[in-house]
Amino acid sequence: MIRVGIVGASGYTGGETIRILLRHPQVEIVQATSESNAGHYLHTIHPNLRKQCQLKFIPIGELQPCDVLFLCLPHGSAMRRIGQLESLAKTVIDLSADFRLRNADDYVTWYGHAHEAPAYLAQFVYGIPELHRQEIKKSRLLTGAGCLATASILGLRPLFLHDVVARREVIIEAKVGSSAAGDTPNLSTHHPERSGSMRSFQATGHRHTAEILQEVGLGQSLDVHFSATAIEAVRGILATCHVFLKDGVEEKDIWKVYRTEYGNEPFIRIVKERQGIYRYPEPKILAGTNFCDIGFEKDPRGSRLVVMSALDNLVKGAAGNGVQAMNLTCGLPETTGLEFPGLHPV
Amino acid sequence: MIRVGIVGASGYTGGETIRILLRHPQVEIVQATSESNAGHYLHTIHPNLRKQCQLKFIPIGELQPCDVLFLCLPHGSAMRRIGQLESLAKTVIDLSADFRLRNADDYVTWYGHAHEAPAYLAQFVYGIPELHRQEIKKSRLLTGAGCLATASILGLRPLFLHDVVARREVIIEAKVGSSAAGDTPNLSTHHPERSGSMRSFQATGHRHTAEILQEVGLGQSLDVHFSATAIEAVRGILATCHVFLKDGVEEKDIWKVYRTEYGNEPFIRIVKERQGIYRYPEPKILAGTNFCDIGFEKDPRGSRLVVMSALDNLVKGAAGNGVQAMNLTCGLPETTGLEFPGLHPV
Amino acid sequence: MIRVGIVGASGYTGGETIRILLRHPQVEIVQATSESNAGHYLHTIHPNLRKQCQLKFIPIGELQPCDVLFLCLPHGSAMRRIGQLESLAKTVIDLSADFRLRNADDYVTWYGHAHEAPAYLAQFVYGIPELHRQEIKKSRLLTGAGCLATASILGLRPLFLHDVVARREVIIEAKVGSSAAGDTPNLSTHHPERSGSMRSFQATGHRHTAEILQEVGLGQSLDVHFSATAIEAVRGILATCHVFLKDGVEEKDIWKVYRTEYGNEPFIRIVKERQGIYRYPEPKILAGTNFCDIGFEKDPRGSRLVVMSALDNLVKGAAGNGVQAMNLTCGLPETTGLEFPGLHPV
Amino acid sequence: MIRVGIVGASGYTGGETIRILLRHPQVEIVQATSESNAGHYLHTIHPNLRKQCQLKFIPIGELQPCDVLFLCLPHGSAMRRIGQLESLAKTVIDLSADFRLRNADDYVTWYGHAHEAPAYLAQFVYGIPELHRQEIKKSRLLTGAGCLATASILGLRPLFLHDVVARREVIIEAKVGSSAAGDTPNLSTHHPERSGSMRSFQATGHRHTAEILQEVGLGQSLDVHFSATAIEAVRGILATCHVFLKDGVEEKDIWKVYRTEYGNEPFIRIVKERQGIYRYPEPKILAGTNFCDIGFEKDPRGSRLVVMSALDNLVKGAAGNGVQAMNLTCGLPETTGLEFPGLHPV
C-alpha cells in the first residue's frame, strides 16, 4: 500500500483528492491537514465522506513521513515550505500553481511577485501525463496544472506539435463553474449574486496563460489570447479555442493529428458526432471523472478551426490528474482509482 | 460472472443500471434492448458510456436467455410480457411499477386500470433490501420501488415499527428533480418552462402513496397525506415528512429507533449534525450514490417530528436499489458495484 | 410628490424598494442610507440601477426629515432607534421583524430576547393590505411581514375566517430561494455549497411561525407546524400548506371562500387550471411582481386540502407589499408603481 | 392610441411583445394570432398575463386592419405571406429573420434556400435604432435583428466606424440561454439534458454571422469568426468579442469611441468598473429590460481588445427592440413602455 498524506485537505482540491484516493485499491490515506479544522472529522467539511472515512484533520506541524504527499495549499504557500515538505515523502505532488512554470521570471510577470524557491523549479515536472509521461515516471517532484490551462493545452498542443496551424496565435474563451474559485465565501460567490451569472472575471491577463504559452508554444513564440467567463455551474470547464489552419488542412487531417496523439490515452476522448445532442464535449457529463473530452469543427467558409475541450476542474483539472500522475510514478496502471465514468442525465 | 440483460435500456433508469453494472466486478452485461435505437451503440443515448462499452441496442425480440434481467420499461409494459420475460432469466428485477403492489385492486384504485397479470403479484417481492432482505434472498422475481416511495418509506417505517407515533397519519412533501419524469420531452419539461420551477405537479393522489400505505401501514390503517413538487434539479429527492409522536418520546428515543433499524445498513446514514451547513440530508451530494440519508428534528414546542429523507431517484430510487437487490439474490456483498461515494462540491 | 427615504438601502430589501420607487410616479427618493457604502452611488451595490438614479448612499446620521421612511435594517436595529426615526417622517414603514408581533412576550419566545421598545408594538399595524386595509389607511406606523409568513397567511387565513376547517391545525412546507437569507456571504450561501441544494434549514422553530399564529389564529388556539427548505432559486417562495376540511366542504366551497376574500384584490390571483403546465402557483413567473398567487386542491380520498401560495420574497414578501401599504396611507391607488406583470419564460 | 396586432403570438417573442405592449401607454393590443391556440385566452400560454389581459388568440385568417403588425412567426413564414400582411397595417415589424439581409443571395448562402419575396428586401430597414434611426423613422417596413447579432453588432460596430481596428477580423464567442431556441420541446431542450449544459451548438456557420457581416463590415470585407454556446440560463446573451487594435490605440480612445456613438443612447450602457462584482456586462440583471450593456478591456500585453456585450435575447434581442423601433416610427419617445430597469438580485 502507498501511504499518502494530503496537505491542505479542507479545500475543494484536497477534498476531491481524498474522495478519489479512498477508493484507490493501492492507497491508504494516513494523514490530512487543515489548520482551522484540526481535530474534526474530514466529513464535517466534506459531507460526501460520511461513513467513508474516520480520519480527522491534523495541523500541518504534525505531519509524519509517508510515501506520497499531495499539496493542496493556496497558491504561494507551497513554495514557502517546500524544503520541509519534500523531506517528508518520497514523492510530492503539488496541486497549487507554485511550481508549474519553469522560468522563475514568469512568476514576476504573471503572479506579480518573485518566486521564493526558484531552485526547485527545474526539479518539478509539469505533471500532465499526456504531455510528460516519461519525465513524470522518473521524477519525485510533480506539479499539477491549472484547470483552465489543462483544458486549453490538451486541446491545442497536438495542432502545434503537428504543425498544421498557419498562425502562431490562439484565441481561447474558457467557461468555468464556481468551484474553480475555491471554498472561501465572498460577495462574488454569494449565491444570489453568482447564480445564473455570465461574468467576465478575467477578460485578459489570466495567470493560466503562462502555462499555455509554456506547454503549447513548444519553445517558440506564440500569441495566446485568453479570456475566462464564470457561468452557472459548480464543476466544469469548456474551453472554446480558435486557431487558423494552413491551406489544405482538412478535418480528416485533424482527426489524424488527435488520433496520433491521443488514440491510446485512457482519459482523452475525441467527441465529434454527426447526430445527437452531445455531439461535442460537454463538461456536465464529466463531473467526477478524469476525462478530458476534445472536439473540433472546421469552418467550411475559411481556415478557422474551433477546438472544444471539456473537463471537470476538480478532477482532470486538479485532483484526478494528480492521482493519474501518482499512479505513473508508482508503476501502477494510470487509470487505477479513476474509473468513475460520469453520470447521465445530470 | 453473472450475465445480465437490460430491457428498456434507452431510458434513464436503464442507462443508470448499465452505468452501475459496467463497473460491477461480477457482472457482464450481455444485452440491452431498445426498439427505437436498435443497432446503435449505447453511448449514442448515454454519452457518459463513451469508451466504456461497445454494446449496441437490440430489439426486445432478440433477447437471449441470461442470468438476470432488469426490466426498465415504461409502466404498464412489463405486466403484458412478464410470462415471456421471466422465462428468459433465473432472476427478474422489474424497476417499473407493475409488480410493486401486493393487492391487484390497488392498481384499479391508484393506476386507474385492472392489472393484466395479477397472478404474479404474489410472487414478486418488494425489493428494498432494508425492508425485505430475507424474502429477496429467496426470490427470483423482484420489483423495485417508486423513488418518492423509497425515500418516504425508509424515513417513516421505523417509527411505525417501533410504535412511537401517536397518530396513524403522516404528511409528506416530496421535492423532486426533473429526471424522475423520464426521458420524453414535452412542454412541461422544456427547459425554459421547467428551469427554476417550483411546480406542484401532484398535490394529491400520487401513485406512490399506495406503496407507502403498503409498506409503512404494516397492515393497519394509515392516513398518508402526500404531495409532490418538482423543483430545480435533475437528480434528487428530498421527502419532508411530518408525524406526531406519543407523549414522552424524545429525540434520543428516535435516535435509538433509527439506530436499531439502520445501524448496520451500508446505504442508510442518519444525518443530524449540530453544526455545519450539511446538518440534514441533502440529495445533491448523493447524486450517483446508493445512499438514502435520513435526518429528523423534533419540534421543541410540540409533538411533531420532522423526518427528512434524501436520495438519488435514479440510484437508490431505481437502478442502484435494483443492483443491491441483485447482489443479495446472488449471494454477493450488497455494496458490490455501488461504492461511489458522491461528489462535493457539486 | 411624496418624498421618501430608505434606511438600510444597501441590502436586498432596500435595493428592491428603490427599484420599485424609482418608477413610482408620485414618489421622489430623496435619501438612502448605508454606513459601509456612504459616499458611493447606489448602483455600485445595485447594478440594475445604472443610468436609473444618481443618488449616493449617506450615513444614517445625515438623514433629513421626509414624508415616508422605509426601514430596511437588519432585524433588531429598528427597535433600537425607532424613537429617532419616527420623528423624521410622517409615515414609517418598517420591513424588519421588529414590530410585526403585537405581543412583546412573543419576541422572547421566538426571537430569544426581550423587545427594546415594546410601547411601540401597539402603534404599529401589521401592514399586509389584504388583511388590515382599514387600519393601514389610518396609521402612520406600519410594519411589513415575513416573506414566508405572508405566503402562508394569505393562503390560509380565508379558510379560518370562513370556518371551513375541521382541525385547528396547519402543516406548512415552505420552499425558498437564496435571496431570502440576505446579502451577507457565508459558507452556506457560497455558490458551490448552495447551488442545487434542498436544505432543511429550519425544520421546526422558524420565527415566521409567530406571525402565522397571530394572523391566522384569529385569537383562538392554532397549531402551526411549519418547516422551511432552501432550494435552488434566487427569488421565490412556494408555501405548500395542508389543512383538513369539515365534512361536506367541497372544492366549490373553497372557490367561494377565496373569491369572497380576494375577488377584488389586485395582487392576489387564484390559480387553479385544469390544463397547461402552470396549473398552480409558481414563483418563477412572479419574480419582480407584487402578486401572491394562490391555488388549492382537495384530496379526493379524504378531507385534506392542499393550499399552494407563491410570491416573490423581495416584492410581495417585502418591498412591494411595503409600497402597496404606502400607497394606501397616501390615498393613492394601491397598484401605483407595482404594475410589472412578471416574465415568461424566465 | 396605436392599434397593434401580433401575428404568431403564442411563441416566446410574441408573448414578450404582448407583455411589453400591455403596459405601453399609447398602445392598444387589438388582436393576437395563433393557429393551434385559437379561441384560448393568451394567459393559457403566457401565464404571466393572468389578470393582465382578456384577449383570446385568433387564427391568422381573421386578422383585421390595424396600425402596427408585429410578425413573430417562425423563420420562413413571413416571406410567404408578406404581401397580404403588409396590406393590413400602416407599419409592419417583422421579428423573424426573413427580411434582415439586404442581399437575396445571402439567404441562399446562410439559410440554404432562395428568398421567396426578394423584392421586399430593399424596402425593409434593419430595425436596430442605434444603427439606423433615421431610416426607421421614415419606413413602414421594419425588420428585427438576430439576438446574437444584435449583441455582437452593438459591441463591435463603433470600433469599425471609428477605424481603430488593425485587422478586419473579429472572433466572437456568444453564450446564450435556452429561450433563444424557441418554445418547441425536443430532446436537446429536455430539462435533464439541457440543464447545466455548456453546449457548442454552432461552432461555425451560425446564420447570425450574415447580419454581423452586413452591419459591422460597412461594405468592406470582414472576417467574422463566430461560435455559439448554449449555457445554463433561460434568458440572456453574453457575446465575448476579440478584435486587434491599431498601434497606439489605448483604452481611453475606446472610451471615446463608445461615448461618441452611444453617449446619448437610452438603452446602451458602457459598463466598465474598477471595483465590485458587476464590473462588466452581465445578462442576468438585464432580464426583462431593453438594455444592451457593453464593456471592454484591452490586453495590457498586446493589441487585443475584448468587448463584452450583454442583453436579454427576448427584449433588446427581439420584442423590446421592436417596440423601440415602433416608438420611433410613431413619433413617440423611444423609451415608452420599455422602462423596466431589471432586477437585482436575480
Coordinates of N, CA and C in Angstrom, one line a residue, chain A residues 31-137:
Chain A
Q31 N -2.9 10.6 6.6 CA -3.0 11.9 7.3 C -3.5 13.0 6.3
A32 N -4.2 14.0 6.9 CA -4.8 15.1 6.1 C -4.8 16.3 7.0
T33 N -4.2 17.4 6.5 CA -4.0 18.5 7.3 C -5.0 19.7 7.0
S34 N -5.4 20.4 8.1 CA -6.1 21.6 8.0 C -5.9 22.3 9.3
E35 N -5.4 23.6 9.2 CA -5.2 24.3 10.4 C -6.5 24.6 11.1
S36 N -7.5 25.1 10.4 CA -8.7 25.6 11.1 C -9.6 24.5 11.4
N37 N -9.4 23.3 10.9 CA -10.3 22.2 11.2 C -9.7 21.1 12.0
A38 N -8.5 21.3 12.4 CA -7.7 20.3 13.1 C -8.6 19.7 14.3
G39 N -8.6 18.4 14.3 CA -9.3 17.7 15.4 C -10.7 17.3 14.9
H40 N -11.2 17.8 13.8 CA -12.5 17.4 13.3 C -12.4 16.3 12.3
Y41 N -13.5 15.6 12.2 CA -13.6 14.5 11.1 C -13.6 15.2 9.8
L42 N -13.0 14.5 8.8 CA -13.0 15.0 7.4 C -14.4 15.3 6.9
H43 N -15.4 14.5 7.3 CA -16.7 14.7 6.8 C -17.4 15.9 7.3
T44 N -16.9 16.5 8.3 CA -17.5 17.8 8.8 C -17.4 18.8 7.7
I45 N -16.4 18.7 6.9 CA -16.1 19.7 5.8 C -16.6 19.1 4.5
H46 N -16.3 17.8 4.3 CA -16.7 17.1 3.0 C -17.8 16.1 3.3
P47 N -19.0 16.5 3.2 CA -20.1 15.7 3.7 C -20.3 14.4 2.9
N48 N -19.7 14.4 1.7 CA -19.8 13.1 0.9 C -18.9 12.0 1.5
L49 N -18.1 12.3 2.4 CA -17.2 11.3 3.0 C -17.8 10.7 4.3
R50 N -19.1 11.0 4.6 CA -19.7 10.3 5.7 C -19.7 8.8 5.5
K51 N -19.4 8.2 6.6 CA -19.4 6.7 6.6 C -18.3 6.1 5.6
Q52 N -17.5 7.0 5.1 CA -16.4 6.6 4.1 C -15.1 6.6 4.8
C53 N -14.9 7.3 5.9 CA -13.6 7.6 6.4 C -13.7 8.1 7.8
Q54 N -12.8 7.6 8.7 CA -12.9 8.0 10.1 C -11.7 8.9 10.4
L55 N -11.0 9.4 9.4 CA -9.8 10.3 9.7 C -10.2 11.6 10.2
K56 N -9.3 12.2 11.0 CA -9.5 13.6 11.4 C -8.4 14.5 10.9
F57 N -8.7 15.7 10.7 CA -7.7 16.7 10.2 C -6.7 16.9 11.3
I58 N -5.4 17.0 10.9 CA -4.3 17.4 11.8 C -3.7 18.7 11.4
P59 N -3.0 19.4 12.3 CA -2.3 20.6 11.9 C -1.1 20.1 11.1
I60 N -0.6 21.0 10.2 CA 0.5 20.7 9.3 C 1.7 20.3 10.1
G61 N 1.9 20.9 11.3 CA 3.0 20.6 12.1 C 3.1 19.2 12.6
E62 N 2.1 18.5 12.5 CA 2.1 17.1 13.0 C 2.2 16.1 11.8
L63 N 2.5 16.5 10.7 CA 2.7 15.6 9.5 C 3.9 14.6 9.8
Q64 N 3.6 13.4 9.5 CA 4.6 12.3 9.6 C 5.1 11.9 8.2
P65 N 6.3 11.3 8.1 CA 6.8 10.9 6.8 C 5.8 9.9 6.2
C66 N 5.7 9.9 4.9 CA 4.9 9.0 4.2 C 5.4 8.8 2.8
D67 N 4.7 8.1 2.0 CA 5.2 7.8 0.6 C 4.9 8.9 -0.3
V68 N 3.7 9.4 -0.3 CA 3.3 10.5 -1.3 C 2.6 11.6 -0.5
L69 N 3.0 12.8 -0.8 CA 2.3 14.0 -0.2 C 1.6 14.7 -1.4
F70 N 0.4 14.9 -1.2 CA -0.3 15.8 -2.1 C -0.4 17.2 -1.4
L71 N 0.0 18.2 -2.1 CA -0.1 19.6 -1.6 C -1.2 20.3 -2.2
C72 N -2.2 20.6 -1.4 CA -3.4 21.3 -1.9 C -3.6 22.6 -1.2
L73 N -2.5 23.3 -1.0 CA -2.5 24.6 -0.3 C -2.8 25.7 -1.3
P74 N -3.2 26.9 -0.7 CA -3.5 28.0 -1.5 C -2.2 28.4 -2.2
H75 N -2.3 29.0 -3.4 CA -1.1 29.4 -4.2 C -0.2 30.3 -3.3
G76 N 1.1 30.1 -3.4 CA 2.0 30.9 -2.6 C 2.4 30.2 -1.3
S77 N 1.7 29.2 -0.9 CA 2.1 28.5 0.4 C 3.1 27.4 0.2
A78 N 3.0 26.7 -0.8 CA 3.9 25.5 -1.0 C 5.3 26.0 -1.2
M79 N 5.5 27.1 -2.0 CA 6.9 27.5 -2.2 C 7.6 27.9 -1.0
R80 N 6.8 28.3 0.0 CA 7.5 28.8 1.3 C 7.9 27.6 2.2
R81 N 7.3 26.4 2.0 CA 7.7 25.3 2.9 C 8.1 24.1 2.1
I82 N 8.4 24.2 0.9 CA 8.7 23.1 0.0 C 9.9 22.3 0.6
G83 N 10.9 22.9 1.1 CA 12.0 22.2 1.7 C 11.6 21.2 2.7
Q84 N 10.9 21.7 3.7 CA 10.4 20.9 4.8 C 9.5 19.7 4.2
L85 N 8.6 20.1 3.4 CA 7.6 19.1 2.9 C 8.2 18.0 2.1
E86 N 9.1 18.4 1.2 CA 9.7 17.3 0.4 C 10.6 16.4 1.1
S87 N 11.0 16.8 2.3 CA 11.8 15.9 3.1 C 10.9 14.8 3.8
L88 N 9.6 15.0 3.7 CA 8.7 14.1 4.4 C 8.2 12.9 3.5
A89 N 8.4 13.0 2.2 CA 7.8 12.0 1.4 C 8.7 11.7 0.2
K90 N 8.5 10.4 -0.3 CA 9.3 10.0 -1.5 C 8.8 10.9 -2.7
T91 N 7.6 11.1 -2.8 CA 7.0 11.8 -3.9 C 6.2 12.9 -3.4
V92 N 6.3 14.1 -4.0 CA 5.5 15.3 -3.7 C 4.7 15.7 -5.0
I93 N 3.4 15.8 -4.8 CA 2.6 16.3 -5.9 C 1.9 17.5 -5.5
D94 N 2.4 18.7 -6.1 CA 1.8 20.0 -5.7 C 0.7 20.4 -6.6
L95 N -0.5 20.5 -6.1 CA -1.6 20.9 -7.0 C -1.8 22.4 -7.1
S96 N -0.9 23.2 -6.4 CA -1.0 24.7 -6.5 C -0.3 25.1 -7.7
A97 N -0.2 26.4 -7.9 CA 0.5 27.0 -9.1 C 2.0 27.2 -8.8
D98 N 2.5 26.8 -7.6 CA 3.8 27.3 -7.2 C 5.0 26.7 -8.0
F99 N 4.8 25.6 -8.6 CA 5.9 25.1 -9.4 C 5.6 24.7 -10.8
R100 N 4.6 25.3 -11.3 CA 4.1 25.0 -12.7 C 5.0 25.6 -13.8
L101 N 5.5 26.8 -13.5 CA 6.2 27.5 -14.5 C 7.7 27.2 -14.4
R102 N 8.4 26.9 -15.5 CA 9.8 26.6 -15.5 C 10.7 27.8 -15.3
N103 N 10.2 28.9 -15.7 CA 11.0 30.1 -15.7 C 10.6 31.0 -14.5
A104 N 11.5 31.2 -13.6 CA 11.2 32.0 -12.4 C 10.7 33.4 -12.7
D105 N 11.2 34.0 -13.8 CA 10.7 35.3 -14.2 C 9.2 35.3 -14.5
D106 N 8.7 34.2 -15.0 CA 7.3 34.2 -15.3 C 6.4 34.4 -14.1
Y107 N 6.9 34.1 -12.9 CA 6.1 34.4 -11.7 C 6.0 35.9 -11.5
V108 N 7.1 36.6 -11.7 CA 7.0 38.0 -11.6 C 6.0 38.6 -12.6
T109 N 6.1 38.1 -13.9 CA 5.2 38.6 -14.9 C 3.8 38.3 -14.7
W110 N 3.5 37.0 -14.3 CA 2.1 36.6 -14.2 C 1.5 36.6 -12.8
Y111 N 2.4 36.4 -11.8 CA 1.8 36.4 -10.5 C 2.2 37.6 -9.6
G112 N 3.0 38.5 -10.2 CA 3.3 39.7 -9.6 C 4.2 39.7 -8.4
H113 N 4.9 38.6 -8.2 CA 5.9 38.5 -7.1 C 7.0 37.5 -7.5
A114 N 8.2 37.7 -6.9 CA 9.3 36.8 -7.2 C 9.0 35.4 -6.6
H115 N 9.5 34.4 -7.2 CA 9.4 33.1 -6.6 C 10.3 32.9 -5.4
E116 N 9.8 32.2 -4.4 CA 10.6 32.1 -3.2 C 11.5 30.9 -3.1
A117 N 11.3 30.0 -4.1 CA 12.2 28.8 -4.0 C 12.5 28.4 -5.5
P118 N 13.1 29.4 -6.2 CA 13.3 29.2 -7.6 C 14.2 27.9 -8.0
A119 N 15.0 27.5 -7.1 CA 15.9 26.4 -7.3 C 15.1 25.1 -7.6
Y120 N 13.9 25.1 -7.0 CA 13.1 23.9 -7.2 C 12.4 23.8 -8.6
L121 N 12.3 24.9 -9.3 CA 11.5 24.9 -10.5 C 12.0 23.9 -11.5
A122 N 13.3 23.8 -11.6 CA 13.9 22.8 -12.5 C 13.7 21.4 -12.1
Q123 N 13.4 21.2 -10.9 CA 13.2 19.8 -10.4 C 11.8 19.3 -10.6
F124 N 10.8 20.2 -10.6 CA 9.4 19.8 -10.8 C 9.1 19.5 -12.2
V125 N 8.3 18.5 -12.4 CA 7.8 18.2 -13.8 C 6.4 18.6 -13.9
Y126 N 6.0 19.2 -15.0 CA 4.7 19.6 -15.2 C 3.8 18.4 -15.4
G127 N 3.0 18.1 -14.4 CA 2.5 16.7 -14.3 C 1.3 16.3 -15.1
I128 N 1.1 16.8 -16.3 CA 0.0 16.2 -17.1 C 0.6 15.0 -17.9
P129 N 0.1 13.8 -17.5 CA 0.7 12.6 -18.1 C 0.7 12.6 -19.6
E130 N -0.4 13.1 -20.2 CA -0.5 13.1 -21.7 C 0.7 13.9 -22.3
L131 N 1.3 14.8 -21.6 CA 2.3 15.6 -22.1 C 3.7 15.1 -21.7
H132 N 3.9 14.7 -20.5 CA 5.2 14.4 -20.0 C 5.3 13.1 -19.3
R133 N 4.8 12.1 -19.9 CA 4.7 10.8 -19.2 C 6.0 10.3 -18.8
Q134 N 7.0 10.3 -19.7 CA 8.3 9.7 -19.3 C 9.0 10.5 -18.2
E135 N 8.9 11.8 -18.2 CA 9.6 12.6 -17.2 C 8.9 12.4 -15.8
I136 N 7.5 12.2 -15.9 CA 6.8 12.0 -14.6 C 7.2 10.7 -14.0
K137 N 7.4 9.7 -14.8 CA 7.8 8.4 -14.3 C 9.1 8.4 -13.5

